[in-house]
Amino acid sequence: MICLQETRAESEQLAAEVREPTGWHTVLAPSSAKGRAGVAIFSRAEPAAVRTGFGSAEFDESGRYVEIDLPGLVIASLYLPSGDVGTPRQDEKERFMKEFLAHLGDLRERAAAEGREVLVCGDWNIAHQQIDLKNWKANQKEAGFLPEERAWLTQVFESGYADVVRRLHPEGPGPYSWWSYRGKAFDNDSGWRIDLVVTTDGIAQRAVSAVVEKAPTYDQRWSDHCPVTVSFDWP
């Protein structure tokens, strides 16, 4: 299972081997704003159902959320807005968070009624704790580490969801998954852990490993994020 964020492309813009790779079922949810956002899921198993968005009049066409049903599972790819303090972008982020928290509760209940576990994978654009970013003191008033954003993630984790990577790596610091292109952030490992695999408790307990696959060198990176790979002992 592969979940992607910031795909920034329409289906017809992708080469066939990317759009429909052999052995994979592809679900694409581009943004209605060309060249913005976009999420995708690549699954070895054919989805029983696909849902784009989460019932939001404002955000369902924004290319920020898609979910699929598989046997025993709901898999979702999320790209939460990054925000920017003091601008409309932060207001947008807060509106998204409010609606999405309600969706997470509804999703957990519906999935449980259907005998499914839930995995929401993606760019959550919030560092939860001090150990989730290198320079936490300097970022306490910045989007991504605001007290109200961190409290919102706490609500998520107190409502039947788990941060799987943190469960497997409880000490920190990191492991970071995003480094600014500015300065020497990558070389100094001055990063943020904002790419999360958030699951219901049943499958969280079956996670056996989590690896944040940081590129060996700056020249070998192909994004300001890196892949987060979690393995589960799952039928």
mmCIF file of C-alpha atoms in Angstrom:
data_model
loop_
_atom_site.group_PDB
_atom_site.id
_atom_site.type_symbol
_atom_site.label_atom_id
_atom_site.label_comp_id
_atom_site.label_asym_id
_atom_site.label_seq_id
_atom_site.Cartn_x
_atom_site.Cartn_y
_atom_site.Cartn_z
ATOM 1 C CA MET A 1 0.000 0.000 0.000
ATOM 2 C CA ILE A 2 1.382 3.406 -0.987
ATOM 3 C CA CYS A 3 -0.216 6.731 -0.054
ATOM 4 C CA LEU A 4 1.007 9.891 -1.768
ATOM 5 C CA GLN A 5 0.415 13.581 -1.108
ATOM 6 C CA GLU A 6 1.035 16.723 -3.169
ATOM 7 C CA THR A 7 0.780 14.822 -6.432
ATOM 8 C CA ARG A 8 -0.102 18.113 -8.182
ATOM 9 C CA ALA A 9 -1.206 16.387 -11.370
ATOM 10 C CA GLU A 10 -4.271 15.311 -13.293
ATOM 11 C CA SER A 11 -4.545 11.686 -14.371
ATOM 12 C CA GLU A 12 -3.872 12.534 -18.019
ATOM 13 C CA GLN A 13 -0.615 14.273 -17.087
ATOM 14 C CA LEU A 14 0.886 11.045 -15.752
ATOM 15 C CA ALA A 15 2.755 8.483 -17.786
ATOM 16 C CA ALA A 16 0.923 5.165 -18.089
ATOM 17 C CA GLU A 17 3.456 3.334 -15.926
ATOM 18 C CA VAL A 18 2.787 5.842 -13.137
ATOM 19 C CA ARG A 19 -0.957 6.172 -13.632
ATOM 20 C CA GLU A 20 -1.575 2.418 -13.909
ATOM 21 C CA PRO A 21 1.528 0.496 -12.784
ATOM 22 C CA THR A 22 1.406 -3.245 -13.343
ATOM 23 C CA GLY A 23 0.061 -5.101 -10.337
ATOM 24 C CA TRP A 24 -1.421 -2.039 -8.648
ATOM 25 C CA HIS A 25 -4.854 -0.448 -8.382
ATOM 26 C CA THR A 26 -4.612 3.343 -8.500
ATOM 27 C CA VAL A 27 -6.888 5.912 -6.877
ATOM 28 C CA LEU A 28 -6.168 9.553 -7.728
ATOM 29 C CA ALA A 29 -7.820 12.587 -6.149
ATOM 30 C CA PRO A 30 -6.465 15.750 -7.806
ATOM 31 C CA SER A 31 -7.338 19.252 -6.688
ATOM 32 C CA SER A 32 -9.807 21.352 -8.650
ATOM 33 C CA ALA A 33 -7.102 24.042 -8.505
ATOM 34 C CA LYS A 34 -4.635 23.017 -11.203
ATOM 35 C CA GLY A 35 -1.131 22.260 -9.971
ATOM 36 C CA ARG A 36 -2.109 22.267 -6.294
ATOM 37 C CA ALA A 37 -2.329 19.575 -3.615
ATOM 38 C CA GLY A 38 -3.586 16.179 -4.821
ATOM 39 C CA VAL A 39 -3.525 12.807 -3.049
ATOM 40 C CA ALA A 40 -3.344 9.219 -4.265
ATOM 41 C CA ILE A 41 -3.432 5.622 -3.084
ATOM 42 C CA PHE A 42 -1.768 2.674 -4.813
ATOM 43 C CA SER A 43 -3.121 -0.677 -3.600
ATOM 44 C CA ARG A 44 -2.239 -4.250 -4.503
ATOM 45 C CA ALA A 45 -5.836 -5.245 -3.734
ATOM 46 C CA GLU A 46 -8.776 -3.807 -5.639
ATOM 47 C CA PRO A 47 -10.764 -1.373 -3.465
ATOM 48 C CA ALA A 48 -14.337 -2.328 -2.671
ATOM 49 C CA ALA A 49 -15.223 1.374 -2.467
ATOM 50 C CA VAL A 50 -13.568 4.752 -3.043
ATOM 51 C CA ARG A 51 -14.548 8.024 -1.359
ATOM 52 C CA THR A 52 -13.012 11.354 -2.290
ATOM 53 C CA GLY A 53 -13.251 13.987 0.422
ATOM 54 C CA PHE A 54 -15.120 13.677 3.702
ATOM 55 C CA GLY A 55 -18.428 15.371 3.062
ATOM 56 C CA SER A 56 -17.102 18.926 3.186
ATOM 57 C CA ALA A 57 -18.561 21.522 0.851
ATOM 58 C CA GLU A 58 -15.366 23.546 1.142
ATOM 59 C CA PHE A 59 -12.690 20.858 0.930
ATOM 60 C CA ASP A 60 -13.960 17.842 -1.014
ATOM 61 C CA GLU A 61 -12.584 19.147 -4.332
ATOM 62 C CA SER A 62 -9.310 20.391 -2.858
ATOM 63 C CA GLY A 63 -7.300 17.215 -3.435
ATOM 64 C CA ARG A 64 -6.583 16.729 0.250
ATOM 65 C CA TYR A 65 -8.293 13.468 1.170
ATOM 66 C CA VAL A 66 -9.275 10.136 -0.341
ATOM 67 C CA GLU A 67 -10.156 6.819 1.305
ATOM 68 C CA ILE A 68 -10.716 3.268 0.120
ATOM 69 C CA ASP A 69 -12.290 0.142 1.587
ATOM 70 C CA LEU A 70 -10.362 -3.123 1.610
ATOM 71 C CA PRO A 71 -11.088 -6.386 3.440
ATOM 72 C CA GLY A 72 -10.931 -5.458 7.115
ATOM 73 C CA LEU A 73 -9.460 -2.017 6.436
ATOM 74 C CA VAL A 74 -10.159 1.577 5.489
ATOM 75 C CA ILE A 75 -7.054 3.254 4.047
ATOM 76 C CA ALA A 76 -6.893 7.040 3.644
ATOM 77 C CA SER A 77 -4.374 9.466 2.176
ATOM 78 C CA LEU A 78 -4.393 12.925 3.787
ATOM 79 C CA TYR A 79 -2.773 16.253 2.936
ATOM 80 C CA LEU A 80 -3.764 18.637 5.707
ATOM 81 C CA PRO A 81 -3.295 22.351 4.898
ATOM 82 C CA SER A 82 0.013 23.768 6.109
ATOM 83 C CA GLY A 83 -1.350 27.110 7.284
ATOM 84 C CA ASP A 84 0.445 30.413 7.796
ATOM 85 C CA VAL A 85 -0.060 32.378 11.005
ATOM 86 C CA GLY A 86 -1.925 35.652 10.581
ATOM 87 C CA THR A 87 -3.173 34.871 7.069
ATOM 88 C CA PRO A 88 -6.313 33.325 5.525
ATOM 89 C CA ARG A 89 -4.301 30.132 5.018
ATOM 90 C CA GLN A 90 -4.286 29.562 8.775
ATOM 91 C CA ASP A 91 -8.028 30.169 8.934
ATOM 92 C CA GLU A 92 -8.454 27.581 6.181
ATOM 93 C CA LYS A 93 -6.344 25.089 8.126
ATOM 94 C CA GLU A 94 -8.420 25.576 11.261
ATOM 95 C CA ARG A 95 -11.677 25.064 9.348
ATOM 96 C CA PHE A 96 -10.278 21.891 7.822
ATOM 97 C CA MET A 97 -9.157 20.595 11.217
ATOM 98 C CA LYS A 98 -12.577 21.166 12.757
ATOM 99 C CA GLU A 99 -14.418 19.323 9.993
ATOM 100 C CA PHE A 100 -11.843 16.571 9.733
ATOM 101 C CA LEU A 101 -11.884 15.783 13.456
ATOM 102 C CA ALA A 102 -15.618 15.148 13.206
ATOM 103 C CA HIS A 103 -15.027 12.931 10.180
ATOM 104 C CA LEU A 104 -12.419 10.884 12.035
ATOM 105 C CA GLY A 105 -14.941 10.129 14.750
ATOM 106 C CA ASP A 106 -17.619 9.138 12.255
ATOM 107 C CA LEU A 107 -15.124 7.072 10.266
ATOM 108 C CA ARG A 108 -13.942 5.152 13.320
ATOM 109 C CA GLU A 109 -17.515 4.291 14.299
ATOM 110 C CA ARG A 110 -18.553 3.275 10.790
ATOM 111 C CA ALA A 111 -15.433 1.182 10.264
ATOM 112 C CA ALA A 112 -15.904 -0.582 13.603
ATOM 113 C CA ALA A 113 -19.499 -1.410 12.689
ATOM 114 C CA GLU A 114 -18.209 -2.963 9.445
ATOM 115 C CA GLY A 115 -15.392 -4.864 11.179
ATOM 116 C CA ARG A 116 -12.658 -2.674 9.694
ATOM 117 C CA GLU A 117 -9.587 -0.948 11.107
ATOM 118 C CA VAL A 118 -8.623 2.546 9.879
ATOM 119 C CA LEU A 119 -5.263 3.862 8.628
ATOM 120 C CA VAL A 120 -4.894 7.560 7.788
ATOM 121 C CA CYS A 121 -1.496 8.104 6.199
ATOM 122 C CA GLY A 122 -0.062 11.384 5.055
ATOM 123 C CA ASP A 123 1.178 14.887 5.630
ATOM 124 C CA TRP A 124 -0.593 16.092 8.764
ATOM 125 C CA ASN A 125 1.441 19.341 8.811
ATOM 126 C CA ILE A 126 1.550 19.414 12.629
ATOM 127 C CA ALA A 127 4.380 18.378 14.939
ATOM 128 C CA HIS A 128 2.742 17.032 18.084
ATOM 129 C CA GLN A 129 5.465 17.168 20.722
ATOM 130 C CA GLN A 130 8.778 18.915 21.348
ATOM 131 C CA ILE A 131 10.594 15.751 20.264
ATOM 132 C CA ASP A 132 8.879 16.018 16.868
ATOM 133 C CA LEU A 133 10.960 18.946 15.621
ATOM 134 C CA LYS A 134 14.538 20.045 16.103
ATOM 135 C CA ASN A 135 14.051 23.738 16.862
ATOM 136 C CA TRP A 136 10.850 23.592 18.891
ATOM 137 C CA LYS A 137 11.599 26.675 21.008
ATOM 138 C CA ALA A 138 11.876 28.916 17.948
ATOM 139 C CA ASN A 139 8.689 27.549 16.363
ATOM 140 C CA GLN A 140 6.134 27.830 19.166
ATOM 141 C CA LYS A 141 4.325 30.650 17.345
ATOM 142 C CA GLU A 142 4.650 29.157 13.872
ATOM 143 C CA ALA A 143 2.103 27.146 11.895
ATOM 144 C CA GLY A 144 2.658 23.458 12.463
ATOM 145 C CA PHE A 145 3.593 23.799 16.141
ATOM 146 C CA LEU A 146 0.978 26.145 17.538
ATOM 147 C CA PRO A 147 -0.487 25.126 20.921
ATOM 148 C CA GLU A 148 -3.971 24.832 19.453
ATOM 149 C CA GLU A 149 -2.733 22.622 16.597
ATOM 150 C CA ARG A 150 -0.896 20.336 19.004
ATOM 151 C CA ALA A 151 -3.982 20.171 21.229
ATOM 152 C CA TRP A 152 -6.031 19.174 18.187
ATOM 153 C CA LEU A 153 -3.685 16.237 17.517
ATOM 154 C CA THR A 154 -3.994 15.260 21.167
ATOM 155 C CA GLN A 155 -7.762 15.124 20.633
ATOM 156 C CA VAL A 156 -7.215 12.800 17.677
ATOM 157 C CA PHE A 157 -4.994 10.506 19.742
ATOM 158 C CA GLU A 158 -7.455 10.489 22.643
ATOM 159 C CA SER A 159 -10.369 9.487 20.418
ATOM 160 C CA GLY A 160 -9.353 5.947 19.523
ATOM 161 C CA TYR A 161 -6.466 6.672 17.136
ATOM 162 C CA ALA A 162 -2.744 6.022 17.560
ATOM 163 C CA ASP A 163 0.444 7.601 16.195
ATOM 164 C CA VAL A 164 2.072 4.359 15.056
ATOM 165 C CA VAL A 165 5.592 5.667 14.419
ATOM 166 C CA ARG A 166 5.742 7.289 17.856
ATOM 167 C CA ARG A 167 4.516 4.079 19.479
ATOM 168 C CA LEU A 168 7.388 2.199 17.886
ATOM 169 C CA HIS A 169 9.919 4.996 18.507
ATOM 170 C CA PRO A 170 8.804 6.500 21.833
ATOM 171 C CA GLU A 171 11.967 8.341 22.800
ATOM 172 C CA GLY A 172 12.822 10.773 20.005
ATOM 173 C CA PRO A 173 14.091 13.142 18.896
ATOM 174 C CA GLY A 174 12.392 12.561 15.580
ATOM 175 C CA PRO A 175 12.498 10.513 13.489
ATOM 176 C CA TYR A 176 11.988 13.569 11.270
ATOM 177 C CA SER A 177 10.264 13.331 7.891
ATOM 178 C CA TRP A 178 10.473 16.904 6.543
ATOM 179 C CA TRP A 179 13.351 19.362 6.186
ATOM 180 C CA SER A 180 13.118 22.884 4.822
ATOM 181 C CA TYR A 181 14.976 23.604 1.610
ATOM 182 C CA ARG A 182 16.364 26.690 3.326
ATOM 183 C CA GLY A 183 19.876 26.791 4.726
ATOM 184 C CA LYS A 184 21.418 23.580 6.033
ATOM 185 C CA ALA A 185 18.273 22.082 7.532
ATOM 186 C CA PHE A 186 18.751 18.719 5.820
ATOM 187 C CA ASP A 187 22.474 18.440 6.510
ATOM 188 C CA ASN A 188 21.983 19.400 10.172
ATOM 189 C CA ASP A 189 18.930 17.141 10.522
ATOM 190 C CA SER A 190 16.940 20.183 11.587
ATOM 191 C CA GLY A 191 13.654 18.565 10.690
ATOM 192 C CA TRP A 192 10.015 18.092 11.622
ATOM 193 C CA ARG A 193 8.025 14.884 12.087
ATOM 194 C CA ILE A 194 4.783 15.807 10.359
ATOM 195 C CA ASP A 195 4.187 12.793 8.096
ATOM 196 C CA LEU A 196 2.172 10.419 10.242
ATOM 197 C CA VAL A 197 0.574 7.004 10.031
ATOM 198 C CA VAL A 198 -2.457 7.322 12.295
ATOM 199 C CA THR A 199 -4.532 4.207 12.900
ATOM 200 C CA THR A 200 -7.223 2.758 15.092
ATOM 201 C CA ASP A 201 -5.893 0.873 18.088
ATOM 202 C CA GLY A 202 -6.561 -2.628 16.792
ATOM 203 C CA ILE A 203 -4.146 -2.415 13.891
ATOM 204 C CA ALA A 204 -1.747 -0.113 15.747
ATOM 205 C CA GLN A 205 -1.007 -3.023 18.056
ATOM 206 C CA ARG A 206 0.020 -5.080 15.025
ATOM 207 C CA ALA A 207 2.621 -2.615 13.760
ATOM 208 C CA VAL A 208 6.022 -4.314 13.809
ATOM 209 C CA SER A 209 8.379 -1.716 12.327
ATOM 210 C CA ALA A 210 8.533 1.893 11.170
ATOM 211 C CA VAL A 211 11.298 3.423 9.084
ATOM 212 C CA VAL A 212 11.666 7.045 8.014
ATOM 213 C CA GLU A 213 13.678 6.755 4.817
ATOM 214 C CA LYS A 214 15.790 9.889 4.774
ATOM 215 C CA ALA A 215 18.015 10.217 1.714
ATOM 216 C CA PRO A 216 21.722 9.578 2.405
ATOM 217 C CA THR A 217 22.740 13.011 1.105
ATOM 218 C CA TYR A 218 21.130 16.313 0.132
ATOM 219 C CA ASP A 219 21.854 15.654 -3.556
ATOM 220 C CA GLN A 220 19.996 12.343 -3.434
ATOM 221 C CA ARG A 221 16.757 13.694 -1.994
ATOM 222 C CA TRP A 222 13.837 14.153 -4.382
ATOM 223 C CA SER A 223 11.498 16.039 -2.053
ATOM 224 C CA ASP A 224 11.567 18.093 1.131
ATOM 225 C CA HIS A 225 9.702 15.119 2.662
ATOM 226 C CA CYS A 226 10.869 11.516 2.830
ATOM 227 C CA PRO A 227 8.903 8.247 2.781
ATOM 228 C CA VAL A 228 7.573 6.834 6.046
ATOM 229 C CA THR A 229 7.276 3.041 5.823
ATOM 230 C CA VAL A 230 5.346 1.034 8.407
ATOM 231 C CA SER A 231 5.010 -2.756 8.405
ATOM 232 C CA PHE A 232 2.115 -4.574 10.062
ATOM 233 C CA ASP A 233 1.532 -8.190 11.010
ATOM 234 C CA TRP A 234 -1.741 -8.291 9.115
ATOM 235 C CA PRO A 235 -3.502 -11.165 7.343
#
